[in-house]
JSON list of C-alpha atoms in Angstrom, two decimals:
[
{"chain": "A", "resi": 1, "resn": "MET", "atom": "CA", "xyz": [-8.34, 87.17, 29.87]},
{"chain": "A", "resi": 2, "resn": "GLN", "atom": "CA", "xyz": [-7.67, 85.74, 26.41]},
{"chain": "A", "resi": 3, "resn": "ASN", "atom": "CA", "xyz": [-6.98, 89.10, 24.78]},
{"chain": "A", "resi": 4, "resn": "SER", "atom": "CA", "xyz": [-4.43, 89.84, 27.49]},
{"chain": "A", "resi": 5, "resn": "ILE", "atom": "CA", "xyz": [-1.88, 87.32, 26.16]},
{"chain": "A", "resi": 6, "resn": "PRO", "atom": "CA", "xyz": [1.14, 89.35, 25.00]},
{"chain": "A", "resi": 7, "resn": "LYS", "atom": "CA", "xyz": [2.13, 88.60, 21.41]},
{"chain": "A", "resi": 8, "resn": "VAL", "atom": "CA", "xyz": [5.72, 87.89, 22.36]},
{"chain": "A", "resi": 9, "resn": "ALA", "atom": "CA", "xyz": [6.91, 84.33, 21.72]},
{"chain": "A", "resi": 10, "resn": "LEU", "atom": "CA", "xyz": [9.95, 82.26, 22.65]},
{"chain": "A", "resi": 11, "resn": "VAL", "atom": "CA", "xyz": [10.42, 79.21, 20.42]},
{"chain": "A", "resi": 12, "resn": "THR", "atom": "CA", "xyz": [13.13, 76.77, 21.48]},
{"chain": "A", "resi": 13, "resn": "GLY", "atom": "CA", "xyz": [15.07, 74.87, 18.85]},
{"chain": "A", "resi": 14, "resn": "SER", "atom": "CA", "xyz": [13.95, 77.23, 16.11]},
{"chain": "A", "resi": 15, "resn": "ALA", "atom": "CA", "xyz": [16.98, 77.57, 13.85]},
{"chain": "A", "resi": 16, "resn": "LYS", "atom": "CA", "xyz": [15.87, 74.87, 11.43]},
{"chain": "A", "resi": 17, "resn": "ARG", "atom": "CA", "xyz": [13.11, 72.57, 10.30]},
{"chain": "A", "resi": 18, "resn": "LEU", "atom": "CA", "xyz": [9.88, 72.58, 12.32]},
{"chain": "A", "resi": 19, "resn": "GLY", "atom": "CA", "xyz": [10.98, 75.19, 14.87]},
{"chain": "A", "resi": 20, "resn": "ARG", "atom": "CA", "xyz": [11.98, 77.60, 12.13]},
{"chain": "A", "resi": 21, "resn": "ALA", "atom": "CA", "xyz": [8.63, 77.18, 10.39]},
{"chain": "A", "resi": 22, "resn": "ILE", "atom": "CA", "xyz": [6.79, 77.90, 13.65]},
{"chain": "A", "resi": 23, "resn": "ALA", "atom": "CA", "xyz": [8.88, 81.00, 14.37]},
{"chain": "A", "resi": 24, "resn": "GLU", "atom": "CA", "xyz": [8.40, 82.34, 10.85]},
{"chain": "A", "resi": 25, "resn": "ASP", "atom": "CA", "xyz": [4.65, 81.76, 10.98]},
{"chain": "A", "resi": 26, "resn": "LEU", "atom": "CA", "xyz": [4.30, 83.54, 14.31]},
{"chain": "A", "resi": 27, "resn": "ALA", "atom": "CA", "xyz": [6.41, 86.48, 13.12]},
{"chain": "A", "resi": 28, "resn": "ALA", "atom": "CA", "xyz": [4.27, 86.73, 9.99]},
{"chain": "A", "resi": 29, "resn": "HIS", "atom": "CA", "xyz": [1.18, 87.05, 12.20]},
{"chain": "A", "resi": 30, "resn": "GLY", "atom": "CA", "xyz": [2.35, 89.87, 14.41]},
{"chain": "A", "resi": 31, "resn": "PHE", "atom": "CA", "xyz": [4.32, 88.12, 17.14]},
{"chain": "A", "resi": 32, "resn": "ALA", "atom": "CA", "xyz": [7.70, 89.35, 18.29]},
{"chain": "A", "resi": 33, "resn": "VAL", "atom": "CA", "xyz": [9.75, 86.15, 18.25]},
{"chain": "A", "resi": 34, "resn": "ALA", "atom": "CA", "xyz": [12.87, 84.99, 20.06]},
{"chain": "A", "resi": 35, "resn": "LEU", "atom": "CA", "xyz": [14.48, 82.11, 18.18]},
{"chain": "A", "resi": 36, "resn": "HIS", "atom": "CA", "xyz": [16.44, 79.90, 20.55]},
{"chain": "A", "resi": 37, "resn": "ALA", "atom": "CA", "xyz": [19.34, 77.79, 19.35]},
{"chain": "A", "resi": 38, "resn": "ASN", "atom": "CA", "xyz": [22.51, 76.27, 20.70]},
{"chain": "A", "resi": 39, "resn": "GLY", "atom": "CA", "xyz": [24.80, 74.61, 18.16]},
{"chain": "A", "resi": 40, "resn": "SER", "atom": "CA", "xyz": [22.81, 76.15, 15.29]},
{"chain": "A", "resi": 41, "resn": "LEU", "atom": "CA", "xyz": [23.02, 79.75, 16.49]},
{"chain": "A", "resi": 42, "resn": "GLU", "atom": "CA", "xyz": [24.39, 81.02, 13.18]},
{"chain": "A", "resi": 43, "resn": "ALA", "atom": "CA", "xyz": [21.38, 79.60, 11.35]},
{"chain": "A", "resi": 44, "resn": "ALA", "atom": "CA", "xyz": [19.00, 81.11, 13.92]},
{"chain": "A", "resi": 45, "resn": "GLU", "atom": "CA", "xyz": [20.67, 84.50, 13.56]},
{"chain": "A", "resi": 46, "resn": "ALA", "atom": "CA", "xyz": [20.24, 84.31, 9.79]},
{"chain": "A", "resi": 47, "resn": "VAL", "atom": "CA", "xyz": [16.54, 83.51, 10.17]},
{"chain": "A", "resi": 48, "resn": "ALA", "atom": "CA", "xyz": [16.07, 86.36, 12.64]},
{"chain": "A", "resi": 49, "resn": "ALA", "atom": "CA", "xyz": [17.92, 88.78, 10.36]},
{"chain": "A", "resi": 50, "resn": "GLY", "atom": "CA", "xyz": [15.73, 87.75, 7.45]},
{"chain": "A", "resi": 51, "resn": "LEU", "atom": "CA", "xyz": [12.59, 88.38, 9.48]},
{"chain": "A", "resi": 52, "resn": "ARG", "atom": "CA", "xyz": [13.86, 91.79, 10.60]},
{"chain": "A", "resi": 53, "resn": "SER", "atom": "CA", "xyz": [14.59, 92.71, 6.99]},
{"chain": "A", "resi": 54, "resn": "GLU", "atom": "CA", "xyz": [10.88, 92.15, 6.34]},
{"chain": "A", "resi": 55, "resn": "GLY", "atom": "CA", "xyz": [9.92, 94.51, 9.14]},
{"chain": "A", "resi": 56, "resn": "LYS", "atom": "CA", "xyz": [9.19, 91.78, 11.68]},
{"chain": "A", "resi": 57, "resn": "LYS", "atom": "CA", "xyz": [10.44, 91.61, 15.26]},
{"chain": "A", "resi": 58, "resn": "ALA", "atom": "CA", "xyz": [12.90, 88.76, 15.82]},
{"chain": "A", "resi": 59, "resn": "ILE", "atom": "CA", "xyz": [16.08, 87.97, 17.72]},
{"chain": "A", "resi": 60, "resn": "ALA", "atom": "CA", "xyz": [18.24, 84.87, 18.12]},
{"chain": "A", "resi": 61, "resn": "LEU", "atom": "CA", "xyz": [19.24, 83.66, 21.59]},
{"chain": "A", "resi": 62, "resn": "LYS", "atom": "CA", "xyz": [21.85, 81.04, 22.45]},
{"chain": "A", "resi": 63, "resn": "ALA", "atom": "CA", "xyz": [21.41, 78.66, 25.37]},
{"chain": "A", "resi": 64, "resn": "ASP", "atom": "CA", "xyz": [22.41, 75.11, 26.19]},
{"chain": "A", "resi": 65, "resn": "LEU", "atom": "CA", "xyz": [19.23, 73.46, 27.45]},
{"chain": "A", "resi": 66, "resn": "GLY", "atom": "CA", "xyz": [21.40, 70.98, 29.30]},
{"chain": "A", "resi": 67, "resn": "ASN", "atom": "CA", "xyz": [22.61, 73.89, 31.44]},
{"chain": "A", "resi": 68, "resn": "ILE", "atom": "CA", "xyz": [20.11, 74.98, 34.09]},
{"chain": "A", "resi": 69, "resn": "SER", "atom": "CA", "xyz": [21.26, 78.59, 34.42]},
{"chain": "A", "resi": 70, "resn": "GLU", "atom": "CA", "xyz": [21.41, 79.17, 30.66]},
{"chain": "A", "resi": 71, "resn": "THR", "atom": "CA", "xyz": [17.94, 77.69, 30.27]},
{"chain": "A", "resi": 72, "resn": "ALA", "atom": "CA", "xyz": [16.53, 79.77, 33.10]},
{"chain": "A", "resi": 73, "resn": "SER", "atom": "CA", "xyz": [17.79, 82.99, 31.49]},
{"chain": "A", "resi": 74, "resn": "LEU", "atom": "CA", "xyz": [15.84, 82.68, 28.25]},
{"chain": "A", "resi": 75, "resn": "ILE", "atom": "CA", "xyz": [12.54, 84.20, 29.37]},
{"chain": "A", "resi": 76, "resn": "ALA", "atom": "CA", "xyz": [14.26, 87.23, 30.94]},
{"chain": "A", "resi": 77, "resn": "ARG", "atom": "CA", "xyz": [16.47, 87.72, 27.87]},
{"chain": "A", "resi": 78, "resn": "THR", "atom": "CA", "xyz": [13.43, 87.65, 25.61]},
{"chain": "A", "resi": 79, "resn": "GLU", "atom": "CA", "xyz": [11.60, 90.12, 27.84]},
{"chain": "A", "resi": 80, "resn": "ALA", "atom": "CA", "xyz": [14.59, 92.46, 27.85]},
{"chain": "A", "resi": 81, "resn": "GLU", "atom": "CA", "xyz": [14.15, 92.80, 24.10]},
{"chain": "A", "resi": 82, "resn": "PHE", "atom": "CA", "xyz": [10.39, 92.61, 23.55]},
{"chain": "A", "resi": 83, "resn": "GLY", "atom": "CA", "xyz": [8.60, 92.83, 26.90]},
{"chain": "A", "resi": 84, "resn": "THR", "atom": "CA", "xyz": [6.40, 90.24, 28.60]},
{"chain": "A", "resi": 85, "resn": "VAL", "atom": "CA", "xyz": [6.48, 86.77, 27.04]},
{"chain": "A", "resi": 86, "resn": "GLY", "atom": "CA", "xyz": [2.96, 85.47, 26.44]},
{"chain": "A", "resi": 87, "resn": "LEU", "atom": "CA", "xyz": [3.70, 82.39, 24.32]},
{"chain": "A", "resi": 88, "resn": "LEU", "atom": "CA", "xyz": [6.29, 79.69, 24.95]},
{"chain": "A", "resi": 89, "resn": "VAL", "atom": "CA", "xyz": [6.78, 76.94, 22.38]},
{"chain": "A", "resi": 90, "resn": "ASN", "atom": "CA", "xyz": [8.92, 74.11, 23.74]},
{"chain": "A", "resi": 91, "resn": "ASN", "atom": "CA", "xyz": [10.07, 72.68, 20.42]},
{"chain": "A", "resi": 92, "resn": "ALA", "atom": "CA", "xyz": [13.74, 71.77, 21.01]},
{"chain": "A", "resi": 93, "resn": "SER", "atom": "CA", "xyz": [14.29, 68.05, 20.69]},
{"chain": "A", "resi": 94, "resn": "VAL", "atom": "CA", "xyz": [16.84, 65.27, 20.95]},
{"chain": "A", "resi": 95, "resn": "PHE", "atom": "CA", "xyz": [16.38, 62.08, 18.91]},
{"chain": "A", "resi": 96, "resn": "GLU", "atom": "CA", "xyz": [19.00, 59.44, 19.65]},
{"chain": "A", "resi": 97, "resn": "ASP", "atom": "CA", "xyz": [18.57, 55.72, 19.20]},
{"chain": "A", "resi": 98, "resn": "ASP", "atom": "CA", "xyz": [18.83, 53.54, 22.30]},
{"chain": "A", "resi": 99, "resn": "THR", "atom": "CA", "xyz": [17.07, 50.55, 23.81]},
{"chain": "A", "resi": 100, "resn": "ALA", "atom": "CA", "xyz": [15.76, 49.53, 27.21]},
{"chain": "A", "resi": 101, "resn": "VAL", "atom": "CA", "xyz": [18.16, 46.58, 27.21]},
{"chain": "A", "resi": 102, "resn": "ASP", "atom": "CA", "xyz": [21.32, 48.58, 26.46]},
{"chain": "A", "resi": 103, "resn": "PHE", "atom": "CA", "xyz": [20.68, 51.47, 28.83]},
{"chain": "A", "resi": 104, "resn": "ASP", "atom": "CA", "xyz": [22.89, 54.52, 28.26]},
{"chain": "A", "resi": 105, "resn": "ALA", "atom": "CA", "xyz": [22.73, 57.02, 31.13]},
{"chain": "A", "resi": 106, "resn": "GLU", "atom": "CA", "xyz": [24.14, 59.89, 29.06]},
{"chain": "A", "resi": 107, "resn": "ILE", "atom": "CA", "xyz": [21.61, 59.46, 26.25]},
{"chain": "A", "resi": 108, "resn": "PHE", "atom": "CA", "xyz": [18.85, 59.15, 28.84]},
{"chain": "A", "resi": 109, "resn": "ALA", "atom": "CA", "xyz": [19.96, 62.37, 30.58]},
{"chain": "A", "resi": 110, "resn": "ARG", "atom": "CA", "xyz": [20.22, 64.34, 27.33]},
{"chain": "A", "resi": 111, "resn": "HIS", "atom": "CA", "xyz": [16.65, 63.46, 26.39]},
{"chain": "A", "resi": 112, "resn": "PHE", "atom": "CA", "xyz": [15.22, 64.33, 29.79]},
{"chain": "A", "resi": 113, "resn": "ASP", "atom": "CA", "xyz": [17.23, 67.57, 30.01]},
{"chain": "A", "resi": 114, "resn": "VAL", "atom": "CA", "xyz": [15.74, 68.86, 26.76]},
{"chain": "A", "resi": 115, "resn": "HIS", "atom": "CA", "xyz": [12.27, 67.28, 26.77]},
{"chain": "A", "resi": 116, "resn": "VAL", "atom": "CA", "xyz": [11.37, 67.54, 30.46]},
{"chain": "A", "resi": 117, "resn": "ARG", "atom": "CA", "xyz": [13.66, 69.68, 32.63]},
{"chain": "A", "resi": 118, "resn": "ALA", "atom": "CA", "xyz": [14.11, 72.61, 30.23]},
{"chain": "A", "resi": 119, "resn": "PRO", "atom": "CA", "xyz": [10.38, 72.97, 29.43]},
{"chain": "A", "resi": 120, "resn": "ALA", "atom": "CA", "xyz": [9.59, 72.82, 33.16]},
{"chain": "A", "resi": 121, "resn": "ILE", "atom": "CA", "xyz": [12.15, 75.54, 33.93]},
{"chain": "A", "resi": 122, "resn": "LEU", "atom": "CA", "xyz": [10.97, 77.77, 31.08]},
{"chain": "A", "resi": 123, "resn": "SER", "atom": "CA", "xyz": [7.30, 77.26, 31.89]},
{"chain": "A", "resi": 124, "resn": "GLY", "atom": "CA", "xyz": [7.81, 78.24, 35.51]},
{"chain": "A", "resi": 125, "resn": "ALA", "atom": "CA", "xyz": [9.86, 81.27, 34.48]},
{"chain": "A", "resi": 126, "resn": "LEU", "atom": "CA", "xyz": [7.09, 82.44, 32.13]},
{"chain": "A", "resi": 127, "resn": "VAL", "atom": "CA", "xyz": [4.47, 82.18, 34.87]},
{"chain": "A", "resi": 128, "resn": "LYS", "atom": "CA", "xyz": [6.65, 83.96, 37.45]},
{"chain": "A", "resi": 129, "resn": "ALA", "atom": "CA", "xyz": [7.33, 86.85, 35.06]},
{"chain": "A", "resi": 130, "resn": "LEU", "atom": "CA", "xyz": [3.73, 87.24, 33.95]},
{"chain": "A", "resi": 131, "resn": "PRO", "atom": "CA", "xyz": [1.99, 90.33, 35.38]},
{"chain": "A", "resi": 132, "resn": "GLU", "atom": "CA", "xyz": [-1.21, 89.66, 37.32]},
{"chain": "A", "resi": 133, "resn": "ASP", "atom": "CA", "xyz": [-3.37, 91.19, 34.60]},
{"chain": "A", "resi": 134, "resn": "ARG", "atom": "CA", "xyz": [-1.89, 89.13, 31.76]},
{"chain": "A", "resi": 135, "resn": "SER", "atom": "CA", "xyz": [-2.42, 85.54, 30.66]},
{"chain": "A", "resi": 136, "resn": "GLY", "atom": "CA", "xyz": [-0.25, 83.13, 28.72]},
{"chain": "A", "resi": 137, "resn": "LEU", "atom": "CA", "xyz": [-0.01, 80.01, 26.58]},
{"chain": "A", "resi": 138, "resn": "ILE", "atom": "CA", "xyz": [2.56, 77.22, 26.55]},
{"chain": "A", "resi": 139, "resn": "VAL", "atom": "CA", "xyz": [2.67, 74.74, 23.66]},
{"chain": "A", "resi": 140, "resn": "ASN", "atom": "CA", "xyz": [4.85, 71.63, 23.94]},
{"chain": "A", "resi": 141, "resn": "ILE", "atom": "CA", "xyz": [5.88, 69.90, 20.73]},
{"chain": "A", "resi": 142, "resn": "ILE", "atom": "CA", "xyz": [5.76, 66.23, 21.67]},
{"chain": "A", "resi": 143, "resn": "ASP", "atom": "CA", "xyz": [5.19, 63.27, 19.30]},
{"chain": "A", "resi": 144, "resn": "GLN", "atom": "CA", "xyz": [2.14, 61.28, 18.32]},
{"chain": "A", "resi": 145, "resn": "ARG", "atom": "CA", "xyz": [3.90, 58.11, 19.51]},
{"chain": "A", "resi": 146, "resn": "VAL", "atom": "CA", "xyz": [2.94, 58.95, 23.11]},
{"chain": "A", "resi": 147, "resn": "LEU", "atom": "CA", "xyz": [-0.60, 57.91, 22.09]},
{"chain": "A", "resi": 148, "resn": "SER", "atom": "CA", "xyz": [0.62, 54.66, 20.50]},
{"chain": "A", "resi": 149, "resn": "LEU", "atom": "CA", "xyz": [3.71, 53.54, 22.37]},
{"chain": "A", "resi": 150, "resn": "LYS", "atom": "CA", "xyz": [6.53, 51.52, 20.84]},
{"chain": "A", "resi": 151, "resn": "PRO", "atom": "CA", "xyz": [9.71, 50.36, 22.59]},
{"chain": "A", "resi": 152, "resn": "SER", "atom": "CA", "xyz": [12.13, 51.72, 19.98]},
{"chain": "A", "resi": 153, "resn": "PHE", "atom": "CA", "xyz": [14.08, 54.91, 20.70]},
{"chain": "A", "resi": 154, "resn": "PHE", "atom": "CA", "xyz": [13.65, 54.19, 24.39]},
{"chain": "A", "resi": 155, "resn": "SER", "atom": "CA", "xyz": [14.88, 57.44, 26.00]},
{"chain": "A", "resi": 156, "resn": "TYR", "atom": "CA", "xyz": [13.19, 59.56, 23.35]},
{"chain": "A", "resi": 157, "resn": "THR", "atom": "CA", "xyz": [9.85, 57.81, 23.81]},
{"chain": "A", "resi": 158, "resn": "LEU", "atom": "CA", "xyz": [10.05, 57.82, 27.61]},
{"chain": "A", "resi": 159, "resn": "SER", "atom": "CA", "xyz": [10.99, 61.51, 27.81]},
{"chain": "A", "resi": 160, "resn": "LYS", "atom": "CA", "xyz": [8.33, 62.57, 25.31]},
{"chain": "A", "resi": 161, "resn": "SER", "atom": "CA", "xyz": [5.75, 60.58, 27.28]},
{"chain": "A", "resi": 162, "resn": "THR", "atom": "CA", "xyz": [6.87, 62.42, 30.40]},
{"chain": "A", "resi": 163, "resn": "MET", "atom": "CA", "xyz": [6.50, 65.70, 28.51]},
{"chain": "A", "resi": 164, "resn": "TRP", "atom": "CA", "xyz": [2.89, 64.72, 27.75]},
{"chain": "A", "resi": 165, "resn": "THR", "atom": "CA", "xyz": [2.28, 64.04, 31.44]},
{"chain": "A", "resi": 166, "resn": "ALA", "atom": "CA", "xyz": [3.92, 67.38, 32.28]},
{"chain": "A", "resi": 167, "resn": "THR", "atom": "CA", "xyz": [1.61, 69.14, 29.80]},
{"chain": "A", "resi": 168, "resn": "ARG", "atom": "CA", "xyz": [-1.46, 68.02, 31.71]},
{"chain": "A", "resi": 169, "resn": "THR", "atom": "CA", "xyz": [0.11, 68.54, 35.14]},
{"chain": "A", "resi": 170, "resn": "LEU", "atom": "CA", "xyz": [1.27, 72.06, 34.30]},
{"chain": "A", "resi": 171, "resn": "ALA", "atom": "CA", "xyz": [-2.15, 72.85, 32.83]},
{"chain": "A", "resi": 172, "resn": "GLN", "atom": "CA", "xyz": [-3.60, 72.04, 36.23]},
{"chain": "A", "resi": 173, "resn": "ALA", "atom": "CA", "xyz": [-0.92, 73.97, 38.11]},
{"chain": "A", "resi": 174, "resn": "PHE", "atom": "CA", "xyz": [-1.05, 77.13, 36.00]},
{"chain": "A", "resi": 175, "resn": "ALA", "atom": "CA", "xyz": [-4.82, 77.48, 35.50]},
{"chain": "A", "resi": 176, "resn": "PRO", "atom": "CA", "xyz": [-6.62, 79.78, 35.07]},
{"chain": "A", "resi": 177, "resn": "ARG", "atom": "CA", "xyz": [-4.14, 82.36, 33.79]},
{"chain": "A", "resi": 178, "resn": "VAL", "atom": "CA", "xyz": [-1.82, 80.17, 31.75]},
{"chain": "A", "resi": 179, "resn": "ARG", "atom": "CA", "xyz": [-2.96, 77.38, 29.47]},
{"chain": "A", "resi": 180, "resn": "VAL", "atom": "CA", "xyz": [-0.69, 74.47, 28.55]},
{"chain": "A", "resi": 181, "resn": "ASN", "atom": "CA", "xyz": [-1.27, 72.36, 25.45]},
{"chain": "A", "resi": 182, "resn": "ALA", "atom": "CA", "xyz": [0.72, 70.20, 23.07]},
{"chain": "A", "resi": 183, "resn": "ILE", "atom": "CA", "xyz": [1.09, 69.16, 19.45]},
{"chain": "A", "resi": 184, "resn": "GLY", "atom": "CA", "xyz": [1.98, 65.58, 18.54]},
{"chain": "A", "resi": 185, "resn": "PRO", "atom": "CA", "xyz": [3.67, 65.56, 15.13]},
{"chain": "A", "resi": 186, "resn": "GLY", "atom": "CA", "xyz": [3.74, 62.58, 12.85]},
{"chain": "A", "resi": 187, "resn": "PRO", "atom": "CA", "xyz": [6.12, 62.25, 9.87]},
{"chain": "A", "resi": 188, "resn": "THR", "atom": "CA", "xyz": [6.69, 65.78, 8.63]},
{"chain": "A", "resi": 189, "resn": "LEU", "atom": "CA", "xyz": [10.24, 66.04, 7.29]},
{"chain": "A", "resi": 190, "resn": "ILE", "atom": "CA", "xyz": [12.63, 63.28, 6.32]},
{"chain": "A", "resi": 191, "resn": "SER", "atom": "CA", "xyz": [15.12, 62.60, 9.11]},
{"chain": "A", "resi": 192, "resn": "GLU", "atom": "CA", "xyz": [18.88, 62.36, 8.70]},
{"chain": "A", "resi": 193, "resn": "ARG", "atom": "CA", "xyz": [18.79, 58.60, 9.27]},
{"chain": "A", "resi": 194, "resn": "GLN", "atom": "CA", "xyz": [16.03, 57.91, 6.73]},
{"chain": "A", "resi": 195, "resn": "ARG", "atom": "CA", "xyz": [16.26, 57.00, 3.09]},
{"chain": "A", "resi": 196, "resn": "PRO", "atom": "CA", "xyz": [13.70, 58.77, 0.88]},
{"chain": "A", "resi": 197, "resn": "GLU", "atom": "CA", "xyz": [11.96, 55.48, 0.14]},
{"chain": "A", "resi": 198, "resn": "ASP", "atom": "CA", "xyz": [11.60, 54.74, 3.86]},
{"chain": "A", "resi": 199, "resn": "PHE", "atom": "CA", "xyz": [10.07, 58.16, 4.50]},
{"chain": "A", "resi": 200, "resn": "GLN", "atom": "CA", "xyz": [7.64, 57.64, 1.63]},
{"chain": "A", "resi": 201, "resn": "ALA", "atom": "CA", "xyz": [6.73, 54.20, 2.98]},
{"chain": "A", "resi": 202, "resn": "GLN", "atom": "CA", "xyz": [5.99, 55.84, 6.32]},
{"chain": "A", "resi": 203, "resn": "ILE", "atom": "CA", "xyz": [3.69, 58.36, 4.61]},
{"chain": "A", "resi": 204, "resn": "ASP", "atom": "CA", "xyz": [1.98, 55.61, 2.60]},
{"chain": "A", "resi": 205, "resn": "SER", "atom": "CA", "xyz": [1.27, 53.70, 5.82]},
{"chain": "A", "resi": 206, "resn": "LEU", "atom": "CA", "xyz": [-0.74, 56.58, 7.31]},
{"chain": "A", "resi": 207, "resn": "PRO", "atom": "CA", "xyz": [-4.54, 56.36, 7.31]},
{"chain": "A", "resi": 208, "resn": "LEU", "atom": "CA", "xyz": [-4.72, 59.73, 5.52]},
{"chain": "A", "resi": 209, "resn": "LYS", "atom": "CA", "xyz": [-1.79, 58.88, 3.19]},
{"chain": "A", "resi": 210, "resn": "ARG", "atom": "CA", "xyz": [-0.21, 62.23, 4.03]},
{"chain": "A", "resi": 211, "resn": "GLY", "atom": "CA", "xyz": [1.63, 63.80, 6.91]},
{"chain": "A", "resi": 212, "resn": "PRO", "atom": "CA", "xyz": [1.35, 67.38, 8.12]},
{"chain": "A", "resi": 213, "resn": "SER", "atom": "CA", "xyz": [2.73, 70.30, 6.15]},
{"chain": "A", "resi": 214, "resn": "LEU", "atom": "CA", "xyz": [4.99, 72.72, 7.99]},
{"chain": "A", "resi": 215, "resn": "ASP", "atom": "CA", "xyz": [2.45, 75.53, 7.88]},
{"chain": "A", "resi": 216, "resn": "GLU", "atom": "CA", "xyz": [-0.04, 73.44, 9.88]},
{"chain": "A", "resi": 217, "resn": "PHE", "atom": "CA", "xyz": [2.04, 73.81, 13.05]},
{"chain": "A", "resi": 218, "resn": "GLY", "atom": "CA", "xyz": [1.99, 77.59, 13.19]},
{"chain": "A", "resi": 219, "resn": "ARG", "atom": "CA", "xyz": [-1.71, 77.59, 12.32]},
{"chain": "A", "resi": 220, "resn": "THR", "atom": "CA", "xyz": [-2.44, 75.11, 15.10]},
{"chain": "A", "resi": 221, "resn": "ILE", "atom": "CA", "xyz": [-0.51, 77.16, 17.65]},
{"chain": "A", "resi": 222, "resn": "ARG", "atom": "CA", "xyz": [-2.43, 80.25, 16.62]},
{"chain": "A", "resi": 223, "resn": "PHE", "atom": "CA", "xyz": [-5.68, 78.29, 16.91]},
{"chain": "A", "resi": 224, "resn": "LEU", "atom": "CA", "xyz": [-4.74, 77.38, 20.48]},
{"chain": "A", "resi": 225, "resn": "PHE", "atom": "CA", "xyz": [-3.79, 81.00, 21.14]},
{"chain": "A", "resi": 226, "resn": "ASP", "atom": "CA", "xyz": [-7.22, 82.16, 19.95]},
{"chain": "A", "resi": 227, "resn": "THR", "atom": "CA", "xyz": [-9.25, 79.45, 21.74]},
{"chain": "A", "resi": 228, "resn": "PRO", "atom": "CA", "xyz": [-9.31, 80.21, 25.48]},
{"chain": "A", "resi": 229, "resn": "SER", "atom": "CA", "xyz": [-11.25, 77.11, 26.57]},
{"chain": "A", "resi": 230, "resn": "ILE", "atom": "CA", "xyz": [-8.54, 74.58, 25.60]},
{"chain": "A", "resi": 231, "resn": "THR", "atom": "CA", "xyz": [-5.93, 73.42, 28.09]},
{"chain": "A", "resi": 232, "resn": "GLY", "atom": "CA", "xyz": [-4.22, 70.13, 28.90]},
{"chain": "A", "resi": 233, "resn": "GLN", "atom": "CA", "xyz": [-4.78, 68.80, 25.38]},
{"chain": "A", "resi": 234, "resn": "MET", "atom": "CA", "xyz": [-2.57, 67.41, 22.62]},
{"chain": "A", "resi": 235, "resn": "ILE", "atom": "CA", "xyz": [-3.50, 67.80, 18.96]},
{"chain": "A", "resi": 236, "resn": "ALA", "atom": "CA", "xyz": [-1.96, 65.05, 16.83]},
{"chain": "A", "resi": 237, "resn": "LEU", "atom": "CA", "xyz": [-0.84, 66.43, 13.45]},
{"chain": "A", "resi": 238, "resn": "ASP", "atom": "CA", "xyz": [0.10, 63.05, 12.10]},
{"chain": "A", "resi": 239, "resn": "GLY", "atom": "CA", "xyz": [-2.10, 61.91, 9.23]},
{"chain": "A", "resi": 240, "resn": "GLY", "atom": "CA", "xyz": [-3.76, 59.52, 11.66]},
{"chain": "A", "resi": 241, "resn": "GLN", "atom": "CA", "xyz": [-0.52, 57.72, 12.58]},
{"chain": "A", "resi": 242, "resn": "HIS", "atom": "CA", "xyz": [-1.55, 57.29, 16.22]},
{"chain": "A", "resi": 243, "resn": "LEU", "atom": "CA", "xyz": [-4.53, 55.22, 15.00]},
{"chain": "A", "resi": 244, "resn": "ILE", "atom": "CA", "xyz": [-2.42, 52.52, 13.36]},
{"chain": "A", "resi": 245, "resn": "TRP", "atom": "CA", "xyz": [-3.08, 49.27, 15.19]},
{"chain": "A", "resi": 246, "resn": "ASN", "atom": "CA", "xyz": [-0.69, 46.69, 13.70]},
{"chain": "A", "resi": 247, "resn": "GLY", "atom": "CA", "xyz": [2.46, 47.81, 15.52]},
{"chain": "A", "resi": 248, "resn": "THR", "atom": "CA", "xyz": [4.47, 48.11, 12.32]},
{"chain": "A", "resi": 249, "resn": "GLU", "atom": "CA", "xyz": [7.50, 50.36, 12.69]},
{"chain": "A", "resi": 250, "resn": "ILE", "atom": "CA", "xyz": [8.78, 52.00, 9.53]},
{"chain": "A", "resi": 251, "resn": "ASN", "atom": "CA", "xyz": [12.53, 52.71, 9.52]},
{"chain": "A", "resi": 252, "resn": "GLU", "atom": "CA", "xyz": [13.19, 56.11, 11.05]}
]
């Protein structure tokens, strides 16, 4: 059923950075793409308009992933424009600093809303809407740290680890028609809280002395799309970061 996956994609959190790169790559390879955003809707609309000006199929959709009804509407809204969604990329992310000692219920809830509840809602909606003669692919953008746990960024780490568990559980639940896989990024783009020298130190600490380039993510998703025997797996695009054994944490 591999060739029956519709080339219609919904990419959450795709106005900027990694999500934008994924959406642009998919659009360049024949996918109709819905770019989801919330606070960055204007940026997502600009990206979608740019893709349309190049003859590609793209729209921008606004939804607060902390709102259940708004989240649940995204698959149907994408289908209203492009038809059956065959590819869901759960890329939207929250990255707030907290600790296990100073527990903050609001930070905890925000992370689990975006990293766990929203992907579960969207994944179920994709499967329910999928015609019997079509198959699908879900790709969750997680983090390599789930393979090498550290206690920093407590809610982020815990929710991403739950997302990794959900990837395997959903792969079991949705087989054989829908495959569920994940990508675990390492240091790719400098974060707002990093100094350039800290980001470079992080890169220098990697076994491969380089992190992933943005184009690797779209290529990896397309590899998963074209490889029908893979489900329940996570590919770490991290320069080998998950192999580091000394527990050193570079400033993020």
